[in-house]
Backbone as CSV, one residue per row, in Angstrom:
resi,resn,N_x,N_y,N_z,CA_x,CA_y,CA_z,C_x,C_y,C_z
1,UNK,112.024,145.214,2.011,110.922,145.310,2.960,110.489,144.010,3.839
2,UNK,110.516,144.061,5.369,110.380,143.038,6.049,109.023,142.462,5.901
3,UNK,108.805,140.986,5.961,107.429,140.459,5.657,106.791,140.613,7.123
4,UNK,105.496,140.766,6.866,104.655,141.025,7.977,104.365,139.614,8.710
5,UNK,104.609,139.379,9.931,104.517,138.112,10.605,102.950,137.617,10.455
6,UNK,102.966,136.338,10.277,101.624,135.587,10.223,100.670,135.835,11.462
7,UNK,99.587,135.866,11.336,98.555,136.008,12.322,98.248,134.596,12.941
8,UNK,98.355,134.490,14.202,98.404,132.898,14.617,96.742,132.974,15.311
9,UNK,96.110,131.670,14.829,94.728,131.712,15.109,94.581,130.612,16.260
10,UNK,93.727,130.955,17.226,93.446,130.028,18.493,91.930,129.957,18.499
11,UNK,91.600,128.872,19.312,90.049,128.548,19.454,89.434,129.659,20.535
12,UNK,90.380,129.835,21.566,89.902,130.713,22.577,91.350,131.523,23.111
13,UNK,91.049,132.568,23.800,91.993,133.493,24.183,91.583,134.104,25.612
14,UNK,92.327,134.065,26.667,91.973,134.649,27.892,93.090,135.688,28.219
15,UNK,92.684,136.791,28.602,93.506,137.918,29.152,92.734,138.537,30.284
16,UNK,93.766,139.088,31.194,93.221,139.850,32.371,94.328,140.728,32.934
17,UNK,93.821,141.602,33.900,94.644,142.263,34.603,95.593,143.408,33.640
18,UNK,94.907,143.995,32.737,95.331,144.805,31.772,95.515,146.150,32.458
19,UNK,94.809,146.756,33.342,94.931,147.920,34.269,94.911,149.179,33.131
20,UNK,93.989,149.254,32.132,93.994,150.455,31.394,93.682,151.584,32.145
21,UNK,94.306,152.684,32.061,94.109,153.964,32.976,95.344,154.156,33.982
22,UNK,96.401,153.129,33.967,97.440,153.444,34.605,98.829,153.463,33.877
23,UNK,99.649,153.971,34.572,100.961,154.158,33.599,101.760,152.811,33.509
24,UNK,101.466,151.877,34.251,102.192,150.561,34.369,101.519,149.671,33.329
25,UNK,100.307,149.941,32.631,99.925,149.193,31.653,100.649,149.113,30.289
26,UNK,100.915,148.028,29.908,101.758,147.619,28.681,100.904,147.617,27.553
27,UNK,100.094,148.735,27.364,99.107,148.822,26.295,99.554,148.391,24.795
28,UNK,100.783,148.996,24.455,101.367,148.846,23.312,101.711,147.301,23.002
29,UNK,102.243,146.526,24.030,102.517,145.220,23.896,101.168,144.428,23.752
30,UNK,99.957,144.831,24.264,98.885,144.244,24.202,98.251,144.433,22.880
31,UNK,98.386,145.582,22.326,98.000,145.889,20.973,98.665,145.076,19.824
32,UNK,99.983,144.793,20.111,101.000,143.924,19.221,100.203,142.639,19.341
33,UNK,100.040,142.047,20.697,99.447,140.636,20.600,98.051,140.631,19.828
34,UNK,97.145,141.490,20.197,95.803,141.591,19.543,95.980,141.406,18.130
35,UNK,97.137,142.382,17.520,97.392,142.399,16.064,97.661,141.080,15.348
36,UNK,98.518,140.304,16.212,99.117,139.004,15.585,98.270,137.776,16.071
37,UNK,97.039,137.878,16.676,96.217,136.676,17.027,94.986,136.988,16.742
38,UNK,94.323,135.703,16.590,92.725,135.773,16.371,92.199,134.563,17.211
39,UNK,90.849,134.606,17.459,90.278,133.586,18.114,88.669,133.614,17.961
40,UNK,87.970,132.632,18.171,86.513,132.393,18.207,86.035,133.042,19.425
41,UNK,86.726,132.599,20.424,86.403,133.442,21.860,87.329,134.107,22.382
42,UNK,86.958,135.145,23.111,87.949,136.039,23.837,87.394,136.441,25.126
43,UNK,87.973,136.074,26.180,87.590,136.318,27.575,88.432,137.382,28.302
44,UNK,87.716,138.474,28.691,88.483,139.458,29.516,88.167,139.152,30.890
45,UNK,89.182,138.604,31.632,89.045,138.099,32.954,89.443,139.165,33.934
46,UNK,88.635,140.206,33.959,88.731,141.163,35.127,89.903,142.178,35.129
47,UNK,89.781,143.301,35.776,90.718,144.303,36.022,91.396,144.691,34.508
48,UNK,90.420,144.871,33.680,90.740,145.421,32.177,90.904,146.867,32.332
49,UNK,90.108,147.548,33.101,90.309,149.088,33.304,90.514,149.157,34.933
50,UNK,91.333,150.094,35.185,91.783,150.175,36.698,90.914,151.343,37.327
51,UNK,89.737,151.277,37.590,88.755,152.263,38.178,89.340,152.766,39.425
52,UNK,90.152,152.079,40.292,90.737,152.535,41.447,91.620,153.695,41.146
53,UNK,92.479,153.587,40.134,93.423,154.624,39.802,92.963,155.743,39.125
54,UNK,91.888,155.371,38.372,91.350,156.491,37.588,90.500,157.358,38.393
55,UNK,90.121,156.953,39.557,89.372,157.877,40.565,90.410,158.748,41.200
56,UNK,91.585,158.578,41.285,92.527,159.442,41.965,93.186,160.293,40.939
57,UNK,93.396,159.912,39.752,93.922,160.800,38.686,93.651,160.161,37.297
58,UNK,93.341,161.029,36.388,93.026,160.698,34.995,94.262,160.364,34.183
59,UNK,94.331,159.177,33.706,95.392,159.003,32.745,94.938,157.995,31.730
60,UNK,94.706,158.318,30.540,94.217,157.628,29.280,94.777,158.082,27.917
61,UNK,95.949,157.463,27.757,96.741,157.831,26.462,95.858,157.148,25.252
62,UNK,96.357,157.461,24.111,95.664,156.967,22.849,95.790,155.351,22.865
63,UNK,96.763,154.803,23.196,97.166,153.379,23.073,96.101,152.553,23.983
64,UNK,95.798,153.228,25.081,94.793,152.658,26.024,93.164,152.715,25.297
65,UNK,92.995,153.808,24.639,91.840,153.725,23.664,91.851,152.863,22.667
66,UNK,92.986,152.608,21.986,93.215,151.717,20.906,92.767,150.235,21.400
67,UNK,93.304,149.817,22.452,92.868,148.606,23.061,91.387,148.257,23.152
68,UNK,90.641,149.302,23.673,89.292,149.271,23.812,88.657,149.060,22.371
69,UNK,89.023,149.882,21.389,88.286,149.706,20.090,88.845,148.559,19.459
70,UNK,89.863,147.914,19.690,90.324,146.709,18.940,89.496,145.565,19.488
71,UNK,89.232,145.596,20.824,88.397,144.661,21.255,87.004,144.638,20.872
72,UNK,86.488,145.953,20.903,84.971,146.047,20.454,84.922,145.712,18.996
73,UNK,86.088,145.963,18.105,85.882,145.584,16.822,85.693,144.035,16.577
74,UNK,86.412,143.241,17.330,86.434,141.979,17.433,85.003,141.477,17.607
75,UNK,84.411,141.956,18.670,82.968,141.562,19.069,82.169,141.893,17.771
76,UNK,82.173,143.029,17.144,81.369,143.263,15.928,81.676,142.379,14.820
77,UNK,82.743,141.865,14.753,83.133,140.867,13.627,82.580,139.366,13.865
78,UNK,82.252,139.223,15.111,81.553,138.012,15.576,82.182,137.023,16.427
79,UNK,83.315,137.687,16.849,83.978,137.022,18.079,83.157,137.001,19.260
80,UNK,83.047,135.678,20.136,82.422,135.842,21.320,83.229,136.441,22.351
81,UNK,82.908,137.637,22.934,83.519,138.268,23.711,82.964,138.234,25.187
82,UNK,83.691,137.712,26.208,83.050,137.904,27.637,83.760,138.483,28.617
83,UNK,83.176,139.612,29.170,83.847,140.409,30.071,83.397,139.881,31.393
84,UNK,84.502,139.448,32.295,84.249,139.138,33.743,84.919,140.011,34.610
85,UNK,84.245,141.077,35.028,84.687,142.313,36.014,85.658,141.913,37.004
86,UNK,86.609,142.523,37.528,87.394,142.135,38.746,87.310,143.144,39.800
87,UNK,88.090,143.260,40.688,87.799,144.232,41.888,88.403,145.603,41.486
88,UNK,89.302,145.751,40.463,89.602,147.140,39.988,88.530,147.871,39.117
89,UNK,87.825,146.743,38.424,86.707,147.487,37.728,85.468,147.080,38.047
90,UNK,85.299,146.930,39.512,83.948,146.320,40.083,82.827,147.132,39.707
91,UNK,82.807,148.320,39.272,81.666,149.105,38.819,80.967,148.407,37.646
92,UNK,81.690,147.729,36.858,81.073,147.083,35.878,80.145,145.739,36.240
93,UNK,80.213,145.383,37.409,79.454,144.244,38.014,78.169,144.807,38.086
94,UNK,77.723,146.062,38.033,76.423,146.482,38.072,75.771,146.137,36.682
95,UNK,76.412,145.866,35.614,75.873,145.736,34.424,76.028,144.192,33.827
96,UNK,76.145,143.250,34.874,76.270,141.873,34.688,74.761,141.497,33.961
97,UNK,74.872,140.653,32.915,73.741,140.246,32.230,73.525,141.089,30.980
98,UNK,74.035,142.140,30.913,73.836,143.040,29.817,74.993,142.751,28.778
99,UNK,74.744,143.406,27.495,75.903,143.340,26.546,75.940,144.683,25.878
100,UNK,77.368,145.045,25.677,77.473,146.352,25.043,78.294,146.111,23.748
101,UNK,77.790,146.491,22.536,78.417,146.357,21.458,78.870,144.861,21.068
102,UNK,78.203,143.979,21.672,78.414,142.570,21.361,79.305,141.861,22.593
103,UNK,79.942,142.776,23.373,80.626,142.392,24.611,79.736,141.893,25.635
104,UNK,79.744,140.672,26.242,78.799,140.065,27.141,79.373,140.329,28.616
105,UNK,78.651,140.973,29.449,79.075,141.355,30.780,78.555,140.309,31.777
106,UNK,79.469,139.247,32.239,79.081,138.264,33.203,79.710,138.040,34.499
107,UNK,79.203,137.619,35.542,79.937,137.498,36.534,80.976,136.532,36.675
108,UNK,80.710,135.354,35.962,81.641,134.335,35.736,81.163,133.473,34.522
109,UNK,81.871,132.557,34.175,81.265,131.783,33.098,81.952,130.376,33.136
110,UNK,81.361,129.289,32.315,81.929,128.044,32.228,82.189,127.937,30.740
111,UNK,83.456,127.613,30.493,83.909,127.452,29.035,84.076,125.939,28.876
112,UNK,83.652,125.200,27.679,83.751,124.028,27.386,84.786,123.854,26.259
113,UNK,86.057,123.269,26.576,87.170,123.285,25.639,86.719,122.172,24.609
114,UNK,87.497,122.307,23.341,87.299,121.407,22.191,87.317,119.956,22.582
115,UNK,88.114,119.614,23.688,88.175,118.250,24.118,87.358,117.837,25.277
116,UNK,86.398,118.818,25.341,85.205,118.492,26.543,85.381,118.715,27.919
117,UNK,86.472,119.539,28.207,86.738,119.945,29.557,85.856,121.244,29.867
118,UNK,85.404,121.181,31.077,84.512,122.412,31.515,85.495,123.066,32.435
119,UNK,85.548,124.476,32.153,86.363,125.359,32.967,85.648,126.467,33.478
120,UNK,85.676,126.714,34.886,85.101,127.870,35.434,85.907,129.021,35.260
121,UNK,85.385,130.317,34.720,86.216,131.434,34.560,85.724,132.442,35.477
122,UNK,86.547,132.922,36.467,86.437,133.957,37.296,87.510,135.002,37.518
123,UNK,87.361,136.109,37.870,88.532,136.883,38.080,89.333,136.392,39.095
124,UNK,88.814,136.087,40.313,89.531,135.385,41.537,89.563,136.445,42.843
125,UNK,89.336,137.619,42.618,89.321,138.443,43.898,88.398,138.060,45.012
126,UNK,87.456,137.244,44.669,86.409,136.835,45.567,87.133,135.611,46.562
127,UNK,88.234,135.237,46.113,88.906,134.129,46.798,90.297,134.725,47.462
128,UNK,90.362,136.082,47.343,91.537,136.786,48.233,90.821,137.457,49.332
129,UNK,91.494,136.774,50.456,90.889,137.297,51.817,91.047,138.805,52.111
130,UNK,92.081,139.584,51.602,92.414,140.764,51.772,91.393,141.588,51.053
131,UNK,91.260,141.395,49.698,90.300,142.183,49.033,88.825,142.013,49.697
132,UNK,88.432,140.722,50.139,87.196,140.584,50.373,86.764,141.071,51.823
133,UNK,87.788,140.857,52.806,87.612,141.233,54.125,88.287,142.498,54.657
134,UNK,89.297,143.141,53.980,89.983,144.098,54.418,90.278,145.051,53.122
135,UNK,89.335,145.656,52.539,89.574,146.514,51.186,90.515,147.632,51.606
136,UNK,90.474,148.181,52.763,91.555,149.197,52.996,92.892,148.864,52.850
137,UNK,93.193,147.599,53.130,94.362,147.111,53.167,94.865,146.722,51.727
138,UNK,93.885,146.494,51.076,94.041,146.108,49.583,94.520,147.450,48.777
139,UNK,93.728,148.431,49.122,94.047,149.797,48.617,95.395,150.289,48.926
140,UNK,95.800,150.060,50.204,97.098,150.368,50.690,98.246,149.645,49.986
141,UNK,97.913,148.480,49.641,98.897,147.580,49.013,98.938,147.918,47.395
142,UNK,97.714,148.493,46.910,97.696,148.981,45.730,98.525,150.213,45.375
143,UNK,98.723,151.013,46.438,99.454,152.106,46.371,101.050,151.829,46.441
144,UNK,101.428,150.865,47.271,102.854,150.337,47.253,103.155,149.755,45.789
145,UNK,102.118,148.999,45.464,102.405,148.479,43.978,102.709,149.201,42.897
146,UNK,101.759,150.398,42.924,101.848,151.402,41.870,103.344,151.976,42.035
147,UNK,103.744,152.329,43.203,105.110,152.791,43.297,106.225,151.881,42.874
148,UNK,106.005,150.585,43.142,106.882,149.678,42.489,106.976,149.777,41.055
149,UNK,105.856,149.716,40.422,105.634,149.814,39.041,106.347,151.011,38.390
150,UNK,106.349,152.207,38.944,107.043,153.447,38.615,108.612,153.170,38.710
151,UNK,109.117,152.494,39.644,110.509,152.154,39.673,110.644,151.204,38.430
152,UNK,109.777,150.131,38.187,110.082,149.292,37.250,110.083,149.823,35.892
153,UNK,109.424,151.043,35.540,109.190,151.817,34.439,110.521,152.443,34.294
154,UNK,111.220,153.023,35.212,112.670,153.783,35.241,113.575,152.560,34.906
155,UNK,113.443,151.534,35.449,114.339,150.364,35.375,114.500,149.801,33.849
156,UNK,113.241,149.732,33.271,113.244,149.401,31.990,113.597,150.378,30.959
157,UNK,113.434,151.554,31.387,113.812,152.728,30.500,115.252,152.645,30.310
158,UNK,116.046,152.446,31.317,117.538,152.133,31.495,117.958,151.006,30.447
159,UNK,117.272,149.888,30.790,117.447,148.692,29.953,117.144,148.823,28.378
160,UNK,116.270,149.625,28.048,116.141,149.802,26.661,117.143,150.816,26.045
161,UNK,117.786,151.666,26.924,118.753,152.488,26.445,120.147,151.601,26.167
162,UNK,120.187,150.622,27.140,121.332,149.890,26.961,121.153,148.634,25.965
163,UNK,119.930,148.736,25.457,119.720,147.637,24.240,119.069,146.335,24.642
164,UNK,118.632,146.292,25.874,118.101,144.923,26.551,116.489,145.038,26.375
165,UNK,115.900,143.864,26.364,114.437,143.732,26.212,113.880,144.017,27.664
166,UNK,112.531,144.153,27.599,111.553,144.528,28.633,111.880,143.159,29.733
167,UNK,111.984,143.584,30.998,112.005,142.650,32.059,111.493,143.199,33.420
168,UNK,110.604,142.270,33.974,109.694,142.767,35.007,110.514,142.776,36.340
169,UNK,110.967,143.742,36.951,111.629,143.650,38.218,110.518,143.455,39.332
170,UNK,109.400,144.104,39.133,108.267,143.752,40.140,107.752,142.305,40.271
171,UNK,107.843,141.669,39.117,107.432,140.253,39.155,108.521,139.526,39.886
172,UNK,109.803,139.742,39.517,110.867,139.109,40.091,111.010,139.190,41.627
173,UNK,110.646,140.471,42.101,110.732,140.769,43.617,109.631,139.854,44.250
174,UNK,108.440,139.935,43.520,107.328,139.215,44.133,107.633,137.799,44.338
175,UNK,108.072,137.165,43.198,108.370,135.782,43.317,109.463,135.370,44.378
176,UNK,110.379,136.343,44.662,111.333,136.057,45.811,110.792,136.455,47.119
177,UNK,109.702,137.062,47.246,108.944,137.299,48.590,108.346,135.960,49.163
178,UNK,108.806,135.609,50.231,108.224,134.399,50.845,106.844,134.412,51.081
179,UNK,106.364,135.611,51.684,104.903,135.679,51.983,104.015,135.817,50.665
180,UNK,104.508,136.421,49.588,103.980,136.525,48.285,103.875,134.941,47.665
181,UNK,104.741,134.155,47.927,104.723,132.822,47.469,103.641,132.001,48.208
182,UNK,103.532,132.279,49.586,102.618,131.556,50.416,101.218,132.105,49.895
183,UNK,100.989,133.183,49.619,99.830,133.836,49.470,99.338,133.267,48.085
184,UNK,100.211,132.994,47.122,99.784,132.591,45.895,99.375,131.219,45.794
185,UNK,100.185,130.392,46.778,99.867,128.973,47.127,98.437,128.818,47.605
186,UNK,97.997,129.570,48.567,96.779,129.644,49.144,95.607,130.117,48.115
187,UNK,96.075,131.103,47.548,94.913,131.505,46.428,94.675,130.371,45.272
188,UNK,95.932,129.617,44.745,95.519,128.736,43.941,94.664,127.486,44.584
189,UNK,95.059,127.076,45.747,94.261,125.962,46.472,92.899,126.480,46.589
190,UNK,92.548,127.739,46.886,91.150,128.105,47.167,90.447,127.941,45.737
191,UNK,91.100,128.404,44.754,90.553,128.305,43.469,90.001,126.934,43.042
192,UNK,91.118,126.005,43.232,91.076,124.614,43.077,89.864,123.958,43.830
193,UNK,89.762,124.429,45.006,88.509,123.748,45.719,87.253,124.342,45.361
194,UNK,87.190,125.465,44.857,85.946,125.922,44.298,85.617,125.342,43.025
195,UNK,86.508,125.096,42.110,86.329,124.285,40.916,85.772,122.752,41.384
196,UNK,86.464,122.126,42.306,85.894,120.838,42.657,84.549,120.874,43.250
197,UNK,84.297,121.986,44.038,82.977,121.998,44.667,81.892,122.385,43.352
198,UNK,82.295,122.880,42.409,81.285,123.261,41.263,81.298,122.129,40.440
199,UNK,82.061,121.062,40.561,82.177,119.826,39.696,82.509,120.123,38.339
200,UNK,83.584,121.097,37.990,83.963,121.388,36.772,85.490,120.837,36.799
201,UNK,86.154,120.826,35.477,87.335,120.185,35.305,88.533,121.290,35.757
202,UNK,88.292,122.292,35.748,89.464,123.298,35.979,88.923,124.703,36.186
203,UNK,89.781,125.600,36.449,89.445,127.026,36.600,90.434,127.849,35.813
204,UNK,89.814,129.122,35.315,90.719,130.156,34.749,90.502,131.477,35.479
205,UNK,91.592,131.908,36.050,91.452,133.342,36.741,92.634,134.171,36.285
206,UNK,92.473,135.320,37.158,93.687,136.220,37.034,93.836,136.754,38.455
207,UNK,93.937,138.178,38.457,94.042,138.820,39.834,95.458,138.908,40.412
208,UNK,96.116,137.830,40.614,97.304,137.834,41.290,98.557,138.306,40.425
209,UNK,98.387,138.486,39.021,99.484,138.864,38.133,100.645,137.608,38.083
210,UNK,100.244,136.495,38.017,101.329,135.432,38.135,100.603,134.328,37.343
211,UNK,100.992,134.378,35.877,100.637,133.055,34.980,101.111,132.008,35.500
212,UNK,100.247,130.949,35.503,100.470,129.607,35.931,99.526,128.460,35.290
213,UNK,99.930,127.295,35.178,99.155,126.233,34.812,99.742,124.948,35.250
214,UNK,98.731,124.435,36.238,99.216,123.247,36.936,98.003,122.427,37.428
215,UNK,98.357,121.110,37.636,97.228,120.359,38.218,97.382,120.477,39.766
216,UNK,95.931,120.826,40.373,95.873,120.670,41.866,94.933,119.662,42.303
217,UNK,95.428,118.428,42.424,94.764,117.168,42.863,93.678,117.082,41.882
218,UNK,94.068,116.919,40.738,92.936,116.491,39.637,92.168,117.823,39.008
219,UNK,92.342,118.889,39.582,91.764,120.091,38.917,92.860,121.050,38.286
220,UNK,92.507,121.316,37.130,93.513,122.152,36.251,93.212,123.577,36.795
221,UNK,94.398,124.238,37.169,94.420,125.643,37.331,95.169,126.472,36.469
222,UNK,94.540,127.361,35.855,95.217,128.304,34.949,94.878,129.777,35.339
223,UNK,96.074,130.376,35.440,96.043,131.826,35.710,96.536,132.438,34.381
224,UNK,95.814,133.425,33.656,96.384,133.849,32.490,97.509,135.039,32.701
225,UNK,97.693,135.499,33.831,98.777,136.432,34.073,98.212,137.789,34.078
226,UNK,98.980,138.585,33.470,98.602,140.233,33.218,99.211,140.900,32.303
227,UNK,98.926,142.140,31.990,99.603,143.091,30.981,100.223,144.308,31.616
228,UNK,100.788,143.866,32.873,101.645,145.025,33.617,103.039,144.566,33.911
229,UNK,103.082,143.345,34.300,104.361,142.816,34.558,104.746,141.641,33.638
230,UNK,104.070,140.712,33.548,104.475,139.652,32.541,104.115,139.645,31.332
231,UNK,103.073,140.201,30.989,102.549,140.237,29.455,102.221,138.893,28.933
232,UNK,101.296,138.236,29.458,100.839,136.846,29.222,99.380,136.862,28.938
233,UNK,99.066,135.564,28.149,97.742,135.212,27.818,97.500,133.722,27.908
234,UNK,96.531,133.183,28.347,96.101,131.721,28.052,95.446,131.564,26.810
235,UNK,95.853,130.589,25.991,95.217,130.211,24.814,94.803,128.811,24.607
236,UNK,93.739,128.568,23.841,93.396,127.407,23.744,93.524,126.867,22.124
237,UNK,94.341,125.863,21.924,94.383,125.441,20.604,92.974,124.718,20.122
238,UNK,92.954,124.548,18.645,91.550,123.907,18.165,91.622,122.442,18.664
239,UNK,92.555,121.724,19.181,92.632,120.590,19.809,92.081,120.538,21.262
240,UNK,91.989,121.724,21.900,91.521,121.815,23.215,92.863,121.866,24.242
241,UNK,94.010,121.616,23.625,95.263,121.950,24.629,95.280,123.345,24.852
242,UNK,95.687,123.636,25.971,95.892,124.987,26.686,97.365,125.311,26.712
243,UNK,97.607,126.632,26.688,99.206,126.851,26.728,99.176,128.323,27.226
244,UNK,100.094,128.772,27.952,100.397,130.150,28.302,101.459,130.847,27.375
245,UNK,101.008,132.020,26.775,101.939,132.681,25.969,102.560,133.836,26.597
246,UNK,103.849,133.868,26.642,104.775,134.993,27.198,105.043,135.776,26.032
247,UNK,104.253,137.074,25.819,104.352,137.763,24.537,105.679,138.433,24.439
248,UNK,106.301,138.856,25.487,107.562,139.537,25.343,108.692,138.487,24.787
249,UNK,108.488,137.246,25.088,109.533,136.163,24.484,108.898,136.047,22.965
250,UNK,107.839,136.004,22.571,107.383,135.969,21.149,107.784,137.006,20.504
251,UNK,107.848,138.244,20.935,108.215,139.568,20.339,109.824,139.350,20.171
252,UNK,110.391,138.976,21.112,111.886,138.858,20.942,112.380,137.873,19.850
253,UNK,111.683,136.849,19.741,111.920,135.714,18.667,111.699,136.501,17.225
254,UNK,110.609,137.237,17.224,110.074,137.934,16.024,111.209,138.844,15.582
255,UNK,111.601,139.710,16.409,112.234,140.968,16.334,113.825,140.191,15.741
256,UNK,114.161,139.112,16.347,115.427,138.399,15.832,115.478,137.973,14.429
257,UNK,114.255,137.832,13.969,114.341,137.393,12.536,113.700,138.520,11.564
258,UNK,112.993,139.367,11.947,112.279,140.392,11.051,112.871,141.753,11.304
259,UNK,113.647,141.902,12.484,114.206,143.371,12.761,113.459,144.061,13.438
260,UNK,113.977,145.557,13.832,113.234,146.263,14.921,111.981,146.962,14.193
261,UNK,111.808,146.925,12.672,110.723,147.575,12.275,109.306,146.824,12.648
262,UNK,109.529,145.561,13.050,108.312,144.768,13.516,107.934,145.027,14.953
263,UNK,108.701,145.752,15.647,108.167,146.208,16.943,106.959,146.980,17.110
264,UNK,106.142,146.808,18.448,104.981,147.401,18.421,105.212,148.992,18.475
265,UNK,106.293,149.405,18.594,106.399,150.963,18.518,106.518,151.430,17.050
266,UNK,106.418,150.529,16.189,106.343,150.917,14.675,107.371,151.811,14.337
267,UNK,108.750,151.323,14.835,110.013,152.087,14.351,110.203,153.567,15.180
268,UNK,109.061,153.871,16.037,109.235,155.135,16.642,109.812,154.859,18.042
269,UNK,111.007,154.622,18.150,111.649,154.445,19.227,111.868,155.593,20.206
270,UNK,112.329,156.568,19.368,112.562,157.868,20.036,111.212,158.451,20.694
271,UNK,110.070,158.290,20.314,108.931,158.742,20.893,108.696,157.947,21.957
272,UNK,108.848,156.566,22.076,108.622,155.799,23.209,109.541,156.157,24.374
273,UNK,110.832,156.446,24.048,111.685,156.864,25.143,111.250,158.208,25.724
274,UNK,110.974,159.164,24.829,110.447,160.449,25.349,109.241,160.305,26.237
275,UNK,108.271,159.415,25.959,107.187,159.278,26.550,107.584,158.748,27.984
276,UNK,108.642,157.878,28.060,109.208,157.121,29.324,109.661,158.173,30.200
277,UNK,110.363,159.165,29.663,111.009,160.328,30.399,109.944,161.185,30.837
278,UNK,108.947,161.529,30.075,107.917,162.441,30.451,107.106,161.540,31.681
279,UNK,107.093,160.446,31.684,106.256,159.666,32.628,106.928,159.678,34.072
280,UNK,108.465,159.574,33.912,109.250,159.557,35.125,109.160,161.015,35.713
281,UNK,109.131,162.048,34.799,109.048,163.486,35.392,107.711,163.762,36.071
282,UNK,106.665,163.056,35.674,105.345,163.301,36.116,105.367,162.604,37.450
């Protein structure tokens, strides 16, 4: 019988852009991440639930419910959980200042790392000119993005049949697009300027589905990525050091040493493939 991989403990974990309620959400991979990690602080940096998509059509499989339950269970066990709503779950902004089951809903937060750095935590949509001033264009872009994710689902279904690991076609195409690269650069600079204006040492955000950690003229910019394309999280070690975790890479390393029984599908590969076919048929 294969040994159960050890749980990795961190001081803090940041995740965002899970988009529960959509077919592109990699809920099983997120559940695997939550199963193998622990922390004192857990920050949900927006777009955890995709209200935009749920308004159009209801999609809520058991795995999505399991993610919510696992997060709530952490809060009940004493983990400090902060939920910073984004643009896709903007309805939750009506509840800023309240807490539900130990989960604190806040508009933003300032986190102090173990080595004394102060980090502004915000989803980031307020610094996206398209979302802020032309929401209709953002909704149109969201529709195109969902279509691309459907193609990505089919693409990865074929990869699984051929024995390859998950790879994000949508993330690859986004990084190849010049306009997307320019947008990301401006977005990062805007967040850096806000952090400087607020006199903090850095900023943690999400929104653009691009995990990144770099210095912007003395300001630490951290984007924790997403759980649709890249399946990434930002973590803080006990020393205060920050790191971006690419969970598909961690899983690939684990599977190489422990075998397929340690996969998040729990050995139910056929069921997962059938679900993928059903999703394509839908």
